[in-house]
Tab-separated table of C-alpha atoms in Angstrom:
chain	number	residue	atom	x	y	z
A	1	UNK	CA	-2.257	19.130	-10.086
A	2	UNK	CA	-2.884	16.006	-12.162
A	3	UNK	CA	-6.223	14.182	-12.420
A	4	UNK	CA	-4.853	11.160	-10.555
A	5	UNK	CA	-3.788	11.369	-6.909
A	6	UNK	CA	-1.633	9.221	-4.640
A	7	UNK	CA	-2.237	10.006	-0.968
A	8	UNK	CA	0.247	9.120	1.770
A	9	UNK	CA	-2.304	8.713	4.561
A	10	UNK	CA	-0.603	9.571	7.846
A	11	UNK	CA	-2.787	8.117	10.641
A	12	UNK	CA	-5.278	10.553	12.161
A	13	UNK	CA	-4.563	13.313	9.655
A	14	UNK	CA	-7.902	13.502	7.824
A	15	UNK	CA	-7.164	10.689	5.360
A	16	UNK	CA	-10.469	8.905	5.938
A	17	UNK	CA	-12.416	12.156	5.599
A	18	UNK	CA	-10.532	12.942	2.385
A	19	UNK	CA	-11.419	9.576	0.899
A	20	UNK	CA	-15.050	9.787	2.003
A	21	UNK	CA	-15.535	13.235	0.494
A	22	UNK	CA	-13.791	12.531	-2.793
A	23	UNK	CA	-15.695	9.250	-3.088
A	24	UNK	CA	-18.959	11.234	-3.158
A	25	UNK	CA	-17.685	12.974	-6.278
A	26	UNK	CA	-16.831	9.725	-8.055
A	27	UNK	CA	-19.194	7.059	-6.689
A	28	UNK	CA	-18.991	3.354	-7.453
A	29	UNK	CA	-20.527	2.628	-10.850
A	30	UNK	CA	-23.143	0.005	-11.716
A	31	UNK	CA	-20.429	-2.602	-12.256
A	32	UNK	CA	-19.030	-2.131	-8.755
A	33	UNK	CA	-15.879	-0.347	-9.853
A	34	UNK	CA	-14.616	2.081	-7.238
A	35	UNK	CA	-12.991	5.414	-7.975
A	36	UNK	CA	-10.984	5.599	-4.755
A	37	UNK	CA	-8.528	2.736	-4.399
A	38	UNK	CA	-7.388	1.716	-0.930
A	39	UNK	CA	-4.285	-0.285	-0.134
A	40	UNK	CA	-4.348	-3.000	2.498
A	41	UNK	CA	-1.208	-4.819	3.634
A	42	UNK	CA	-0.405	-8.274	2.355
A	43	UNK	CA	-1.099	-10.302	5.521
A	44	UNK	CA	1.634	-12.776	4.665
A	45	UNK	CA	4.267	-10.062	5.137
A	46	UNK	CA	5.352	-7.588	7.779
A	47	UNK	CA	2.988	-4.606	7.919
A	48	UNK	CA	4.942	-2.005	5.933
A	49	UNK	CA	6.391	-4.612	3.573
A	50	UNK	CA	2.844	-5.798	2.989
A	51	UNK	CA	1.663	-2.276	2.256
A	52	UNK	CA	4.484	-1.834	-0.239
A	53	UNK	CA	3.461	-5.012	-2.040
A	54	UNK	CA	-0.170	-3.943	-2.016
A	55	UNK	CA	0.721	-0.527	-3.392
A	56	UNK	CA	2.888	-1.978	-6.138
A	57	UNK	CA	0.062	-4.290	-7.220
A	58	UNK	CA	-2.613	-1.586	-7.059
A	59	UNK	CA	-0.905	1.486	-8.530
A	60	UNK	CA	-1.168	0.474	-12.230
A	61	UNK	CA	-4.959	0.242	-11.821
A	62	UNK	CA	-5.129	3.917	-10.862
A	63	UNK	CA	-5.082	4.667	-14.583
A	64	UNK	CA	-7.787	2.149	-15.507
A	65	UNK	CA	-11.350	3.244	-16.188
A	66	UNK	CA	-12.264	6.248	-14.027
A	67	UNK	CA	-10.116	5.769	-10.935
A	68	UNK	CA	-8.939	9.018	-9.371
A	69	UNK	CA	-7.019	8.313	-6.157
A	70	UNK	CA	-5.072	5.603	-4.348
A	71	UNK	CA	-4.588	5.994	-0.593
A	72	UNK	CA	-3.016	4.007	2.226
A	73	UNK	CA	-0.902	4.069	5.385
A	74	UNK	CA	2.294	3.389	3.444
A	75	UNK	CA	5.419	5.414	4.152
A	76	UNK	CA	6.898	7.554	1.395
A	77	UNK	CA	10.215	5.684	1.466
A	78	UNK	CA	8.393	2.393	0.860
A	79	UNK	CA	6.739	3.555	-2.347
A	80	UNK	CA	9.074	6.242	-3.769
A	81	UNK	CA	10.810	3.897	-6.213
A	82	UNK	CA	7.492	2.363	-7.314
A	83	UNK	CA	6.176	5.834	-8.167
A	84	UNK	CA	9.034	6.726	-10.515
A	85	UNK	CA	7.613	5.324	-13.801
A	86	UNK	CA	4.232	6.949	-13.120
A	87	UNK	CA	5.332	10.216	-11.552
A	88	UNK	CA	4.504	12.433	-14.529
A	89	UNK	CA	0.954	11.064	-14.584
A	90	UNK	CA	-0.063	11.707	-10.987
A	91	UNK	CA	0.078	14.150	-8.097
A	92	UNK	CA	1.518	13.014	-4.773
A	93	UNK	CA	-0.307	14.438	-1.760
A	94	UNK	CA	-0.510	14.094	2.017
A	95	UNK	CA	-2.069	15.852	4.995
A	96	UNK	CA	-0.419	17.001	8.221
A	97	UNK	CA	-2.026	17.869	11.549
A	98	UNK	CA	-1.009	19.687	14.713
A	99	UNK	CA	1.436	17.113	16.148
A	100	UNK	CA	0.089	17.030	19.702
A	101	UNK	CA	-3.532	16.629	18.598
A	102	UNK	CA	-2.596	14.051	15.977
A	103	UNK	CA	-0.684	11.966	18.533
A	104	UNK	CA	-3.467	12.192	21.112
A	105	UNK	CA	-6.049	11.273	18.498
A	106	UNK	CA	-3.927	8.314	17.408
A	107	UNK	CA	-3.733	6.999	20.957
A	108	UNK	CA	-7.381	7.488	21.879
A	109	UNK	CA	-8.556	5.991	18.600
A	110	UNK	CA	-6.293	2.980	19.131
A	111	UNK	CA	-7.831	2.193	22.536
A	112	UNK	CA	-11.398	2.718	21.278
A	113	UNK	CA	-13.876	0.084	20.146
A	114	UNK	CA	-13.365	1.249	16.540
A	115	UNK	CA	-9.905	-0.309	16.532
A	116	UNK	CA	-10.023	-4.118	16.135
A	117	UNK	CA	-6.730	-4.400	18.009
A	118	UNK	CA	-7.778	-2.134	20.881
A	119	UNK	CA	-7.451	-4.746	23.612
A	120	UNK	CA	-3.870	-5.650	22.706
A	121	UNK	CA	-2.948	-2.004	22.166
A	122	UNK	CA	-4.386	-0.963	25.526
A	123	UNK	CA	-2.530	-3.767	27.263
A	124	UNK	CA	0.716	-2.487	25.740
A	125	UNK	CA	-0.054	1.174	26.455
A	126	UNK	CA	-2.436	1.346	29.437
A	127	UNK	CA	-1.961	5.119	29.705
A	128	UNK	CA	-0.976	7.912	27.372
A	129	UNK	CA	2.229	8.313	29.384
A	130	UNK	CA	3.233	4.755	28.392
A	131	UNK	CA	2.487	5.548	24.759
A	132	UNK	CA	4.382	8.838	24.845
A	133	UNK	CA	7.464	7.139	26.302
A	134	UNK	CA	7.897	4.930	23.212
A	135	UNK	CA	9.932	6.847	20.595
A	136	UNK	CA	8.724	4.456	17.898
A	137	UNK	CA	5.176	5.759	18.303
A	138	UNK	CA	6.142	9.439	18.254
A	139	UNK	CA	6.851	11.787	15.307
A	140	UNK	CA	4.830	9.681	12.882
A	141	UNK	CA	4.354	12.484	10.392
A	142	UNK	CA	8.055	12.994	9.806
A	143	UNK	CA	8.580	9.226	9.872
A	144	UNK	CA	5.973	8.689	7.163
A	145	UNK	CA	7.547	11.335	4.918
A	146	UNK	CA	11.166	10.341	5.537
A	147	UNK	CA	12.780	9.110	2.313
A	148	UNK	CA	15.524	7.395	4.293
A	149	UNK	CA	15.514	6.441	7.968
A	150	UNK	CA	18.778	8.331	8.539
A	151	UNK	CA	17.530	11.655	7.187
A	152	UNK	CA	17.357	14.775	9.326
A	153	UNK	CA	14.088	16.601	9.795
A	154	UNK	CA	15.392	19.365	7.528
A	155	UNK	CA	15.749	16.761	4.763
A	156	UNK	CA	12.164	15.661	5.399
A	157	UNK	CA	10.980	19.240	5.117
A	158	UNK	CA	12.742	19.521	1.764
A	159	UNK	CA	10.918	16.396	0.546
A	160	UNK	CA	7.618	17.921	1.583
A	161	UNK	CA	8.365	20.981	-0.584
A	162	UNK	CA	10.091	19.205	-3.476
A	163	UNK	CA	8.484	15.775	-3.880
A	164	UNK	CA	4.858	16.370	-2.869
A	165	UNK	CA	2.550	18.283	-5.170
A	166	UNK	CA	0.284	19.222	-2.279
A	167	UNK	CA	0.632	19.018	1.512
A	168	UNK	CA	-2.732	19.639	3.135
A	169	UNK	CA	-3.352	20.768	6.680
A	170	UNK	CA	-6.083	19.061	8.693
A	171	UNK	CA	-6.940	22.308	10.472
A	172	UNK	CA	-7.483	23.850	7.012
A	173	UNK	CA	-9.390	20.815	5.743
A	174	UNK	CA	-12.446	22.525	4.242
A	175	UNK	CA	-10.386	24.811	2.010
A	176	UNK	CA	-7.856	22.114	1.123
A	177	UNK	CA	-10.594	19.616	0.259
A	178	UNK	CA	-12.217	22.165	-2.028
A	179	UNK	CA	-8.875	22.798	-3.741
A	180	UNK	CA	-8.368	19.069	-4.399
A	181	UNK	CA	-11.940	18.637	-5.598
A	182	UNK	CA	-11.500	21.569	-7.973
A	183	UNK	CA	-8.275	20.034	-9.278
A	184	UNK	CA	-10.380	17.007	-10.257
A	185	UNK	CA	-12.948	19.222	-11.954
A	186	UNK	CA	-15.499	18.858	-9.147
A	187	UNK	CA	-16.949	20.805	-6.216
A	188	UNK	CA	-17.875	19.677	-2.700
A	189	UNK	CA	-21.516	20.405	-1.821
A	190	UNK	CA	-21.667	18.908	1.671
A	191	UNK	CA	-18.507	18.105	3.602
A	192	UNK	CA	-18.364	14.777	5.444
A	193	UNK	CA	-16.379	14.064	8.595
A	194	UNK	CA	-15.104	10.560	9.310
A	195	UNK	CA	-13.684	8.731	12.358
A	196	UNK	CA	-14.311	11.608	14.743
A	197	UNK	CA	-12.900	10.599	18.099
A	198	UNK	CA	-15.490	9.838	20.759
A	199	UNK	CA	-12.864	10.358	23.460
A	200	UNK	CA	-12.702	14.092	22.789
A	201	UNK	CA	-13.102	15.099	26.430
A	202	UNK	CA	-10.240	12.807	27.417
A	203	UNK	CA	-8.146	14.188	24.580
A	204	UNK	CA	-8.732	17.771	25.720
A	205	UNK	CA	-7.834	16.843	29.282
A	206	UNK	CA	-4.676	15.064	28.100
A	207	UNK	CA	-3.735	17.984	25.862
A	208	UNK	CA	-3.926	20.415	28.743
A	209	UNK	CA	-1.715	18.125	30.797
A	210	UNK	CA	0.841	17.006	28.218
A	211	UNK	CA	1.047	19.767	25.587
A	212	UNK	CA	4.300	21.293	26.960
A	213	UNK	CA	5.941	17.853	27.138
A	214	UNK	CA	4.705	16.876	23.685
A	215	UNK	CA	6.264	20.011	22.231
A	216	UNK	CA	9.643	18.480	23.081
A	217	UNK	CA	8.787	14.825	22.428
A	218	UNK	CA	7.348	15.685	18.999
A	219	UNK	CA	10.032	18.191	18.054
A	220	UNK	CA	10.611	16.724	14.563
A	221	UNK	CA	6.909	16.760	13.750
A	222	UNK	CA	6.596	20.343	14.948
A	223	UNK	CA	9.476	21.443	12.709
A	224	UNK	CA	7.791	19.717	9.756
A	225	UNK	CA	4.295	20.975	10.526
A	226	UNK	CA	5.272	24.564	11.225
A	227	UNK	CA	7.610	24.617	8.230
A	228	UNK	CA	4.749	23.608	5.937
A	229	UNK	CA	2.423	26.142	7.564
A	230	UNK	CA	4.970	28.856	6.877
A	231	UNK	CA	5.582	27.623	3.337
A	232	UNK	CA	1.848	27.764	2.643
A	233	UNK	CA	1.359	31.129	4.351
A	234	UNK	CA	-0.902	29.625	7.011
A	235	UNK	CA	1.228	30.309	10.099
A	236	UNK	CA	-0.048	32.894	12.559
């Protein structure tokens, strides 16, 4: 592992908690310089195009001063070519999460008051069934790691093994966070949790109802997730 990290932050897969914890190790200095760089989309462009532009503009600054990590909701295929000149200087990481829980968390976060676009989102997807019926909202983990939109899930799994220096597991967050902190020469004293979903009871109820269906709907994400678990020796 290198001393500089690029994190592909798949929504609702511990990315905010990762940033919050690592930020405690490298706090903002007295000149206001931050050690964890976030990427926001260029609002003049389409969302993922805007994130690509933001990443391209921000990445060179990862090696300035004492910066340690850059993180954002960009897809791997949108930044892969930008990474090439810097690849030997950084470690590429991401986190995965149980696909059903990640998808439920994504939905219930999106309709919560924490999401600025909750009203519009809820109007589009008034129930989880509506959300689940849109293929474009499903299998986000494999979509985020896909190097080309035409790739099979087996190709995506190969990228996870070959291209990423570390693929964390949200359910193994404490141990994986400690590993990343150690790779930066630090230790975590008190772990912080971020963006915990206040709709947990509704999520549990929905999980009990939809888990068997989601196993089929999220088949690509399950192949990816369980493949990484097996690769890391974490499968039961």
